[in-house]
Amino acid sequence: RHVPTKVVVIDGKYYAQINSLTNSTYSVIWHPLEFKDITDHWAKEAVNDMGSRMIISGTGNDKFEPDRDITRAEFAAIIVRALGLKPGTGGNPFTDVSSNVWYCDYVKTATEYKLISGYGNGKFGPNDKLTREQAVTIIARAMNITGLKVQFANGEMTKLLAGFSDAAKLDDYAKNSIAACIKAGIVSGRDGNLIAPNDNITRAEVAEIVRRLLQKSGLI
C-alpha cells in the first residue's frame, strides 16, 4: 500500500523520504498514471499525482470522472490510503457497513484513527454523498495525524470565515475545521468567495484537497 513519500536530494544523490506511522518493509516504485478524461480539467495535476501514488483510483477504462460527487465510503478509503494507514485496523461500529463490502476495512481504520464518526445513530451512510463541510472536517482531523498545526489569534477565525459570502450557512461543528483548513492553505472557496458547505464535494476537489494536505504537511 502507499505511504507518503517525498524525493529529496542530498549531496547530489536522490533519496526517498518515507513518512510512515508504523515500522514496516518499504519499496520505492515508479507508477505514473494519466486518466483520459481529465486532459483539460483544472485538477489534472492533482488527480494524476494522487492516481500515480495509488491514493485514488479510476472508474474503469482509464477514466476518473472528476466532476462526479464522491461517496462517504470512497472518501474514507482515500483518506486512509493518503495517510498510509493499514486497512482493517480496529472494529466496525456501524450497522450499515457489512463485513464483505470493499470499503469495510477502510471504514474500520478511519474510525480507529478518529477520522470518521458516522451519524451518531450507529449508521455511517457509506453510499451517501459527502458534503464539502463534512469532507473538510475529516481533513482537519487528518491534520492532527500529520502534525500540521494551525493556531488562531483572537478573532482570526471569525475574520477568515467572514471573507466568504455564505459563511452563515456553516454548521457550528464545521467552523473550526474549515477555518483551520483555509488558514493552512488546504481549502479555498468555490467561485472565489463561496465555501458552499452543503454542496456535495466532487472527486476532483477531493484529489486536490488531499494532495494539499500531504504537501502542506511536508509528506510529499
mmCIF file of N, CA, C and O in Angstrom, residues 33 35 50-51 54-60 63-64 78 81 203:
data_model
loop_
_atom_site.group_PDB
_atom_site.id
_atom_site.type_symbol
_atom_site.label_atom_id
_atom_site.label_comp_id
_atom_site.label_asym_id
_atom_site.label_seq_id
_atom_site.Cartn_x
_atom_site.Cartn_y
_atom_site.Cartn_z
ATOM 1 N N LEU A 33 0.691 7.592 -13.946
ATOM 2 C CA LEU A 33 -0.669 7.310 -14.372
ATOM 3 C C LEU A 33 -1.307 8.583 -14.892
ATOM 4 O O LEU A 33 -1.156 9.658 -14.295
ATOM 5 N N PHE A 35 -5.153 9.836 -16.444
ATOM 6 C CA PHE A 35 -6.526 9.498 -16.796
ATOM 7 C C PHE A 35 -6.923 10.232 -18.074
ATOM 8 O O PHE A 35 -6.586 11.398 -18.276
ATOM 9 N N MET A 50 -2.220 11.993 -7.478
ATOM 10 C CA MET A 50 -2.829 11.107 -6.479
ATOM 11 C C MET A 50 -3.094 9.722 -7.061
ATOM 12 O O MET A 50 -2.992 8.709 -6.359
ATOM 13 N N GLY A 51 -3.389 9.648 -8.359
ATOM 14 C CA GLY A 51 -3.562 8.350 -9.004
ATOM 15 C C GLY A 51 -2.252 7.595 -9.103
ATOM 16 O O GLY A 51 -2.193 6.386 -8.860
ATOM 17 N N MET A 54 -1.315 5.909 -6.037
ATOM 18 C CA MET A 54 -2.268 4.860 -5.651
ATOM 19 C C MET A 54 -3.161 5.272 -4.482
ATOM 20 O O MET A 54 -3.608 4.438 -3.690
ATOM 21 N N ILE A 55 -3.396 6.580 -4.370
ATOM 22 C CA ILE A 55 -4.299 7.100 -3.335
ATOM 23 C C ILE A 55 -5.728 7.112 -3.850
ATOM 24 O O ILE A 55 -6.666 6.777 -3.124
ATOM 25 N N ILE A 56 -5.897 7.525 -5.092
ATOM 26 C CA ILE A 56 -7.210 7.499 -5.714
ATOM 27 C C ILE A 56 -7.193 6.498 -6.861
ATOM 28 O O ILE A 56 -6.133 6.164 -7.397
ATOM 29 N N SER A 57 -8.348 6.030 -7.225
ATOM 30 C CA SER A 57 -8.443 5.084 -8.340
ATOM 31 C C SER A 57 -9.486 5.567 -9.330
ATOM 32 O O SER A 57 -10.369 6.375 -8.989
ATOM 33 N N GLY A 58 -9.375 5.087 -10.546
ATOM 34 C CA GLY A 58 -10.297 5.478 -11.587
ATOM 35 C C GLY A 58 -11.599 4.688 -11.532
ATOM 36 O O GLY A 58 -11.838 3.897 -10.615
ATOM 37 N N THR A 59 -12.423 4.918 -12.556
ATOM 38 C CA THR A 59 -13.720 4.257 -12.605
ATOM 39 C C THR A 59 -13.802 3.242 -13.742
ATOM 40 O O THR A 59 -14.876 2.761 -14.078
ATOM 41 N N GLY A 60 -12.644 2.920 -14.329
ATOM 42 C CA GLY A 60 -12.591 1.957 -15.426
ATOM 43 C C GLY A 60 -12.296 2.621 -16.752
ATOM 44 O O GLY A 60 -12.570 3.812 -16.943
ATOM 45 N N LYS A 63 -10.551 6.093 -17.001
ATOM 46 C CA LYS A 63 -11.298 7.315 -16.712
ATOM 47 C C LYS A 63 -11.389 7.546 -15.204
ATOM 48 O O LYS A 63 -11.340 6.616 -14.408
ATOM 49 N N PHE A 64 -11.545 8.833 -14.838
ATOM 50 C CA PHE A 64 -11.614 9.199 -13.427
ATOM 51 C C PHE A 64 -12.975 9.793 -13.035
ATOM 52 O O PHE A 64 -13.365 9.721 -11.888
ATOM 53 N N ILE A 78 -9.971 6.860 0.535
ATOM 54 C CA ILE A 78 -8.933 7.764 0.033
ATOM 55 C C ILE A 78 -8.111 8.355 1.170
ATOM 56 O O ILE A 78 -6.876 8.412 1.094
ATOM 57 N N ARG A 81 -5.772 5.683 2.586
ATOM 58 C CA ARG A 81 -4.651 5.440 1.671
ATOM 59 C C ARG A 81 -3.674 6.611 1.692
ATOM 60 O O ARG A 81 -2.450 6.420 1.668
ATOM 61 N N ARG A 203 -15.067 14.408 -6.971
ATOM 62 C CA ARG A 203 -13.866 13.572 -6.942
ATOM 63 C C ARG A 203 -12.617 14.413 -7.218
ATOM 64 O O ARG A 203 -11.560 14.183 -6.617
#
